[in-house]
mmCIF file of C-alpha atoms in Angstrom:
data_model
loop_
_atom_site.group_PDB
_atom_site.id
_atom_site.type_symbol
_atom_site.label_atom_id
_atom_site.label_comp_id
_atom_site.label_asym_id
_atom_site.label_seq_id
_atom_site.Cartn_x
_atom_site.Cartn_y
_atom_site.Cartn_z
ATOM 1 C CA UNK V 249 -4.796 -24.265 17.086
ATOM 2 C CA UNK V 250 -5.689 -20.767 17.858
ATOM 3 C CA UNK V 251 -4.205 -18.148 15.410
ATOM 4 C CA UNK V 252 -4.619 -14.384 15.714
ATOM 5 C CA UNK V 253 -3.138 -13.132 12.040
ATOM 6 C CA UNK V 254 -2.601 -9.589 10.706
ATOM 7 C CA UNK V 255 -0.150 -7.960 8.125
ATOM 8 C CA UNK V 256 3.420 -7.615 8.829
ATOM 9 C CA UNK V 257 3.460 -4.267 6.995
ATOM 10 C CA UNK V 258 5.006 -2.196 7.376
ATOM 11 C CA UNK V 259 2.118 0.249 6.936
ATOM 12 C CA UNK V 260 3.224 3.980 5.909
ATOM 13 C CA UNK V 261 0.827 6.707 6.463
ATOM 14 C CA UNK V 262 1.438 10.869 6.993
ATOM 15 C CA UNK V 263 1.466 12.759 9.856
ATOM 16 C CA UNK V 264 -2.298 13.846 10.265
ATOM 17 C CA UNK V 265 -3.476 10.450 8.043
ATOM 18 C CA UNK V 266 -5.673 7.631 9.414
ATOM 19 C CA UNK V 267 -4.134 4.952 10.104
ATOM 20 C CA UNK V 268 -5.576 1.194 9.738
ATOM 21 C CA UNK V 269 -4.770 -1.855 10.808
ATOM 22 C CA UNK V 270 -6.344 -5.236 10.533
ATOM 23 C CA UNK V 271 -6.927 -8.117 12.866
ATOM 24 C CA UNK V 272 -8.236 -11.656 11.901
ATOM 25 C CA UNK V 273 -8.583 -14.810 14.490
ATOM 26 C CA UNK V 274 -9.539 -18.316 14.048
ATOM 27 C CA UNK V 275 -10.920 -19.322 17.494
ATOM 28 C CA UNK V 276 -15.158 -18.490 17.051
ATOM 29 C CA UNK V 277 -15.195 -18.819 20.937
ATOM 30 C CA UNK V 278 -12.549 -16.073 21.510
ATOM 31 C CA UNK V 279 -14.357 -13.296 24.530
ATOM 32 C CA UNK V 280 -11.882 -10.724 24.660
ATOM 33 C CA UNK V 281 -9.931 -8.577 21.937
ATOM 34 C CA UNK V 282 -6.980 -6.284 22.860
ATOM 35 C CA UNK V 283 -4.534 -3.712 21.052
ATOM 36 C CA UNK V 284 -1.370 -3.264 22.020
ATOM 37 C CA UNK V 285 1.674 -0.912 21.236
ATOM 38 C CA UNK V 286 5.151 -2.144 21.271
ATOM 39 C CA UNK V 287 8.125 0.493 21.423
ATOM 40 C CA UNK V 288 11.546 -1.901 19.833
ATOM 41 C CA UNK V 289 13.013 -3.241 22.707
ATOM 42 C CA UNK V 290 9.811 -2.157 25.270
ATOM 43 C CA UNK V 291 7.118 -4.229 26.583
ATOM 44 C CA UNK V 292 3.372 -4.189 25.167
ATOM 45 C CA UNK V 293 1.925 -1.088 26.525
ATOM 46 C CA UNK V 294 -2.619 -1.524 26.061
ATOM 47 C CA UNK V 295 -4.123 1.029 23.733
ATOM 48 C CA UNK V 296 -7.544 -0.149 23.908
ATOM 49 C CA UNK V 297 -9.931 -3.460 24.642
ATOM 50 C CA UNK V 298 -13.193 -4.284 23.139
ATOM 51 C CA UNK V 299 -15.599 -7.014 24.398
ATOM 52 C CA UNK V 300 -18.915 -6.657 22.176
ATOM 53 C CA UNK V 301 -19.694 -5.823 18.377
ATOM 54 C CA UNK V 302 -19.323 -2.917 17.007
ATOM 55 C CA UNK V 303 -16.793 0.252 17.441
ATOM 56 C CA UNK V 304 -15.656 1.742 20.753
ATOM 57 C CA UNK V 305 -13.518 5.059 20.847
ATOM 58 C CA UNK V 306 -11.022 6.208 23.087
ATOM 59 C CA UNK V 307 -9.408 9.760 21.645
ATOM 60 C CA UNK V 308 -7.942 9.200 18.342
ATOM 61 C CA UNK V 309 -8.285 5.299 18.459
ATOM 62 C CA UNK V 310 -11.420 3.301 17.607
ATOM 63 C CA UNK V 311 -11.526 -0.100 17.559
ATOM 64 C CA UNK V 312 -13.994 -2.280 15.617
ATOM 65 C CA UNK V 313 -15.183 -6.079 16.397
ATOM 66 C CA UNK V 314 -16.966 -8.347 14.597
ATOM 67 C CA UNK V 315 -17.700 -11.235 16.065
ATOM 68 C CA UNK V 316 -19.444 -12.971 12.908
ATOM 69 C CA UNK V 317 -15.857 -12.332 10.592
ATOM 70 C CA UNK V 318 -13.968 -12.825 13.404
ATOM 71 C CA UNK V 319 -12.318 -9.487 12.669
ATOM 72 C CA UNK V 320 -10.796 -6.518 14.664
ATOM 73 C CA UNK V 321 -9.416 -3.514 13.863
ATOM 74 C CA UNK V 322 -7.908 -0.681 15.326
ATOM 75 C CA UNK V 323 -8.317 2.883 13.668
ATOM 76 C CA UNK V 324 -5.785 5.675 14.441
ATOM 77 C CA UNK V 325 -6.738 9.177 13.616
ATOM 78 C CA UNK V 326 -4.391 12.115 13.487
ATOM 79 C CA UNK V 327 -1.842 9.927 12.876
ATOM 80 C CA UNK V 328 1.519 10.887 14.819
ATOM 81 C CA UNK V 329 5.138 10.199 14.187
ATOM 82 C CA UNK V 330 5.118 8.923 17.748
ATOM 83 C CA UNK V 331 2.728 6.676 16.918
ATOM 84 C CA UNK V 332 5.323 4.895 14.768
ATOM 85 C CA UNK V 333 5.451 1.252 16.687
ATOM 86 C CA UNK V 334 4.245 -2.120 16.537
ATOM 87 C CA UNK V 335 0.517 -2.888 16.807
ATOM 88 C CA UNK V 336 -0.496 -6.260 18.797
ATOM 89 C CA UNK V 337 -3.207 -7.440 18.616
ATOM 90 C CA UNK V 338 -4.427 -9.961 21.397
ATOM 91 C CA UNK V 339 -7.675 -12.430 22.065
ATOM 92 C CA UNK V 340 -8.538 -14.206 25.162
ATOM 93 C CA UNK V 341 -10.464 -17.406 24.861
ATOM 94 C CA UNK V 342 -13.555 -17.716 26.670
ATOM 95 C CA UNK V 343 -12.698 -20.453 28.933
ATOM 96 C CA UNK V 344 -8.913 -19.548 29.391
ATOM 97 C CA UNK V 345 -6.512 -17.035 30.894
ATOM 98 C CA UNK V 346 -3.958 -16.472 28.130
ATOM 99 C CA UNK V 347 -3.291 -13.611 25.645
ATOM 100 C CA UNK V 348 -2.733 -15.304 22.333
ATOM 101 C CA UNK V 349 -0.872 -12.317 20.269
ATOM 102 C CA UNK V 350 -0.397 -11.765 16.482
ATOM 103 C CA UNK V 351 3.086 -11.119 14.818
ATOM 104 C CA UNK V 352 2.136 -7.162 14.976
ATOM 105 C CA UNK V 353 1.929 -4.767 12.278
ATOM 106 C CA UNK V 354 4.893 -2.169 11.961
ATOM 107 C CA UNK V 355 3.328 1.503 11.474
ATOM 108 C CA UNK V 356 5.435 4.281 10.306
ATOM 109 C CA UNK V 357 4.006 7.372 10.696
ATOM 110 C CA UNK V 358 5.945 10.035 8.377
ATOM 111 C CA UNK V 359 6.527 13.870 9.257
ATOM 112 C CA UNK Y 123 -0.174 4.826 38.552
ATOM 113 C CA UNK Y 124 1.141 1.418 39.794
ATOM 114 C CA UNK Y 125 3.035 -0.737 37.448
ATOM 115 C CA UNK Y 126 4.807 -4.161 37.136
ATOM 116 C CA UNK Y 127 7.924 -4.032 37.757
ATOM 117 C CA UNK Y 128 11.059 -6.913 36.513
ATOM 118 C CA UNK Y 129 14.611 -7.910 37.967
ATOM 119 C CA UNK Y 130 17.252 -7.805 36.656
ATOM 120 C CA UNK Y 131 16.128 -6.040 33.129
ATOM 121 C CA UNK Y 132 19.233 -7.882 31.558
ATOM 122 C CA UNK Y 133 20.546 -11.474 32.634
ATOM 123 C CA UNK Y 134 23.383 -13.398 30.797
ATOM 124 C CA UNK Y 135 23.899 -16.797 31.927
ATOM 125 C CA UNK Y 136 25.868 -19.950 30.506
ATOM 126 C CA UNK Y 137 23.768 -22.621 28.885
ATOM 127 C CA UNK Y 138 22.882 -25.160 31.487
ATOM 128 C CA UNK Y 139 22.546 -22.820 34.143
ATOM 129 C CA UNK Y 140 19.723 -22.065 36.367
ATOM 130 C CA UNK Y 141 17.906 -18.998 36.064
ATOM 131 C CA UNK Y 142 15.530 -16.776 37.947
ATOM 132 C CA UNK Y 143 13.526 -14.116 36.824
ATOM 133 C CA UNK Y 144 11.276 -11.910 38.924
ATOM 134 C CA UNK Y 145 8.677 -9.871 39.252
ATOM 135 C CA UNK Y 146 6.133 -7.584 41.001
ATOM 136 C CA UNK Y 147 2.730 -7.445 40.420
ATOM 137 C CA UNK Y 148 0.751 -4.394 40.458
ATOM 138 C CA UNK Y 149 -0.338 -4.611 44.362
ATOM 139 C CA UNK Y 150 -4.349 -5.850 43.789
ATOM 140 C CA UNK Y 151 -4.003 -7.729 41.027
ATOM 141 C CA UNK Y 152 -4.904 -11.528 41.449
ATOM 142 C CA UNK Y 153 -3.499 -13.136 38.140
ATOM 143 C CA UNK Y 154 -0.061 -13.622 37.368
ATOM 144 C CA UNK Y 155 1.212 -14.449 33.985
ATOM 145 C CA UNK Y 156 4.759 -14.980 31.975
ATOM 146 C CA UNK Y 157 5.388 -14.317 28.454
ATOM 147 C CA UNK Y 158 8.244 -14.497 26.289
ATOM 148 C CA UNK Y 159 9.120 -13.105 22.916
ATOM 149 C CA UNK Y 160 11.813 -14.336 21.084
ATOM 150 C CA UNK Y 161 13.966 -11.665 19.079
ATOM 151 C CA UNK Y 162 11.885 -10.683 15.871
ATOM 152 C CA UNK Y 163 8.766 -13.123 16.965
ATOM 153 C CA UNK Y 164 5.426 -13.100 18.568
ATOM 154 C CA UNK Y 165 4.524 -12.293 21.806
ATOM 155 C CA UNK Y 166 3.836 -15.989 23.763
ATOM 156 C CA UNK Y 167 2.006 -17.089 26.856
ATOM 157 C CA UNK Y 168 4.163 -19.089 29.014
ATOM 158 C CA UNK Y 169 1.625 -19.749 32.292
ATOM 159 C CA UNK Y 170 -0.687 -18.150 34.276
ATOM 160 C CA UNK Y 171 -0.929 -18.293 38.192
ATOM 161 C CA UNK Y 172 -3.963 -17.485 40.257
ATOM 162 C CA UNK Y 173 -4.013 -18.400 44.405
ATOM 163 C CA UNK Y 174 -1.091 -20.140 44.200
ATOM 164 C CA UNK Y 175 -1.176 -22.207 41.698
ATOM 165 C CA UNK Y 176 -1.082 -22.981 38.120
ATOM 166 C CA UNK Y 177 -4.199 -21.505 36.418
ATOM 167 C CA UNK Y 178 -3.217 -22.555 32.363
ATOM 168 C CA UNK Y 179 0.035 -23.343 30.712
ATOM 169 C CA UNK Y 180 1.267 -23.448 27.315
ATOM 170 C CA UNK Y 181 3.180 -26.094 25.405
ATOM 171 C CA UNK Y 182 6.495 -24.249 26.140
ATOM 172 C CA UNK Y 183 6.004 -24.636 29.554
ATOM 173 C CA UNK Y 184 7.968 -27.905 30.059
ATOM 174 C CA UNK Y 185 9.214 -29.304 33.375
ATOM 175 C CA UNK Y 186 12.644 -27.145 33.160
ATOM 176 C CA UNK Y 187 9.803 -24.100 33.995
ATOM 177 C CA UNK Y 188 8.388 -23.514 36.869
ATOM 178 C CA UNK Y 189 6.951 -20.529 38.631
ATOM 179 C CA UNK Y 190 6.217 -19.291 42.561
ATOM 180 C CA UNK Y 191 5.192 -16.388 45.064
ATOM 181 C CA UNK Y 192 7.351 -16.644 46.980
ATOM 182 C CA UNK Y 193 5.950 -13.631 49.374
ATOM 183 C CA UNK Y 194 2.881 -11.303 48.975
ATOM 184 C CA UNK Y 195 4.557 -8.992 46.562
ATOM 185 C CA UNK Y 196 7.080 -11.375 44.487
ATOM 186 C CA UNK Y 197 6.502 -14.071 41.406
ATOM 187 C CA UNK Y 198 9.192 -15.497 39.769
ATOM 188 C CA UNK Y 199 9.840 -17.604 36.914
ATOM 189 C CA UNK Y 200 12.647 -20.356 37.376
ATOM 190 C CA UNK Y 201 14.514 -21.697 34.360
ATOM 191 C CA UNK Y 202 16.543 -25.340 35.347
ATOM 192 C CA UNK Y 203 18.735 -25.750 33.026
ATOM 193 C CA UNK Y 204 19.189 -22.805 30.198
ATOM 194 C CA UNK Y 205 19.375 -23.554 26.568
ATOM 195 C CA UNK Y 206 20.348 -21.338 23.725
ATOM 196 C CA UNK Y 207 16.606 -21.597 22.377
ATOM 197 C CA UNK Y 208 15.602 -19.799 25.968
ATOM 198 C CA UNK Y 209 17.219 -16.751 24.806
ATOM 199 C CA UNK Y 210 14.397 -14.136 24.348
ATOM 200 C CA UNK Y 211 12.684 -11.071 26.059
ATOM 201 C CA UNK Y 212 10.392 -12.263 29.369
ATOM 202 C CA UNK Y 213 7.344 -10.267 30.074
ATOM 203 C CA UNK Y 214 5.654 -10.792 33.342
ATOM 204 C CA UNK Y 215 1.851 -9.312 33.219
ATOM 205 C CA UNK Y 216 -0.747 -9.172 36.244
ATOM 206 C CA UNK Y 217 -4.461 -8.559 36.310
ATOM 207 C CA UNK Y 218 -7.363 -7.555 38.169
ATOM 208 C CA UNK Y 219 -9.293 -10.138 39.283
ATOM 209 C CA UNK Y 220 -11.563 -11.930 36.491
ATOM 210 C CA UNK Y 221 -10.464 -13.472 33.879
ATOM 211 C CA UNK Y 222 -11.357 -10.809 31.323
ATOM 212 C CA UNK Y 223 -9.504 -8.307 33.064
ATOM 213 C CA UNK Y 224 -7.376 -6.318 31.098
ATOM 214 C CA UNK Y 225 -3.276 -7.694 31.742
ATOM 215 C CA UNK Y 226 -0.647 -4.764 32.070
ATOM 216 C CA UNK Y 227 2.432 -6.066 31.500
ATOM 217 C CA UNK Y 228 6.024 -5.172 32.657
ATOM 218 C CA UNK Y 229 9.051 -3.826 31.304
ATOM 219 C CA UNK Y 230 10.682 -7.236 30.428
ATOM 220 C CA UNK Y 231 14.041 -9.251 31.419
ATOM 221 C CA UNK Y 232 16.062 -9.505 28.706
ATOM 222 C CA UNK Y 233 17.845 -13.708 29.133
ATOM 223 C CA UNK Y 234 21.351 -13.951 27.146
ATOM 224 C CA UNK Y 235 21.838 -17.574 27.069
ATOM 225 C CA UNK Y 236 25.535 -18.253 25.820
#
């Protein structure tokens, strides 16, 4: 069974913090690893993907891999109240097609 | 910047009823997929679709499912015979080309099943 777990939170940071949130998987053969933000009642809208070890930065998001704890994160800098949302995080198997998705971690971002 | 688009964004329907949810791709994208997401749950794969047929499909994705393109721009997801437990938020998501391509996904179709 393929399990993508991270914290419910909710997480509380500032406005201006870094924010952190935490991604663990069980599949070793997982390829792909995605973040995504969900509005309440919206769709997943993709913040960032990540393919290989180490961090990759996109503005005030880096996310981290690593392959060998099977663990992603996602870093948010600057944090913003309109950054308050749910954070999925997603892998892609190797051999397969489909996003399997964690429960998502509620940020609240305070002004 | 192209996007997926859904119809209808909100569909009641009596339990047994037949159901059909659609969507359309963004224009060059090859895979098709179907999520769901129950109220309060996870985001879950429901079937991917890739030259016309059935690429991968998940354990909810029983024979009262089925999917179709219907025409070059369409792909829709057909429900038989509704059941309360079918009520939930369906995402449809399209990709690239590869199979690590990045999915974009699609403002949803909220199903009321009464």
């Amino acid at each position: 069974q393929k399990e993508v777990e991270q914290n419910s939170g909710p997480l509380s940071v500032p406005e201006g913090a870094i924010a952190s949130l935490n991604c663990t998987y069980s599949d070793r053969v997982s390829q792909s690893f995605f973040w995504y933000r969900q509005y309440s009642g919206k769709s997943p809208e993709l913040i960032m993907s990540i393919y290989s070890n180490g961090d990759k930065e996109d503005g005030r998001f880096t996310a981290q891999l690593n392959k060998a704890s099977q663990y992603v994160s996602l870093l948010i800098r600057d944090s913003q109240p309109s950054d308050s949302a749910t954070y999925l995080c997603a892998v892609k198997h190797q051999a397969g097609t489909a996003l399997i998705f964690g429960k998502g971690t509620t940020l609240s971002v305070s002004s | 910047e192209p996007e997926v688009t859904q119809t209808p964004s909100h569909q009641v329907t009596q339990m047994g009823q037949e159901v059909i949810l659609r969507c359309v791709p963004i224009s060059n994208h090859l895979y098709f997929y179907w999520y769901r997401q129950i109220l309060g749950q996870k985001v879950e794969f429901l079937v991917s679709f890739y030259n016309n047929e059935i690429s991968e499909k998940s354990e909810i994705f029983d024979d009262q499912f089925s999917v179709e393109r219907p025409d070059g721009s369409n792909f829709t997801l057909k429900i038989r015979s509704t059941k309360l437990e079918d009520s939930a938020m369906y995402f449809c998501a399209s990709s690239l080309a590869t199979r690590t391509d990045t999915q974009y996904f699609g403002p949803g179709t909220r199903l009321t099943v009464l």
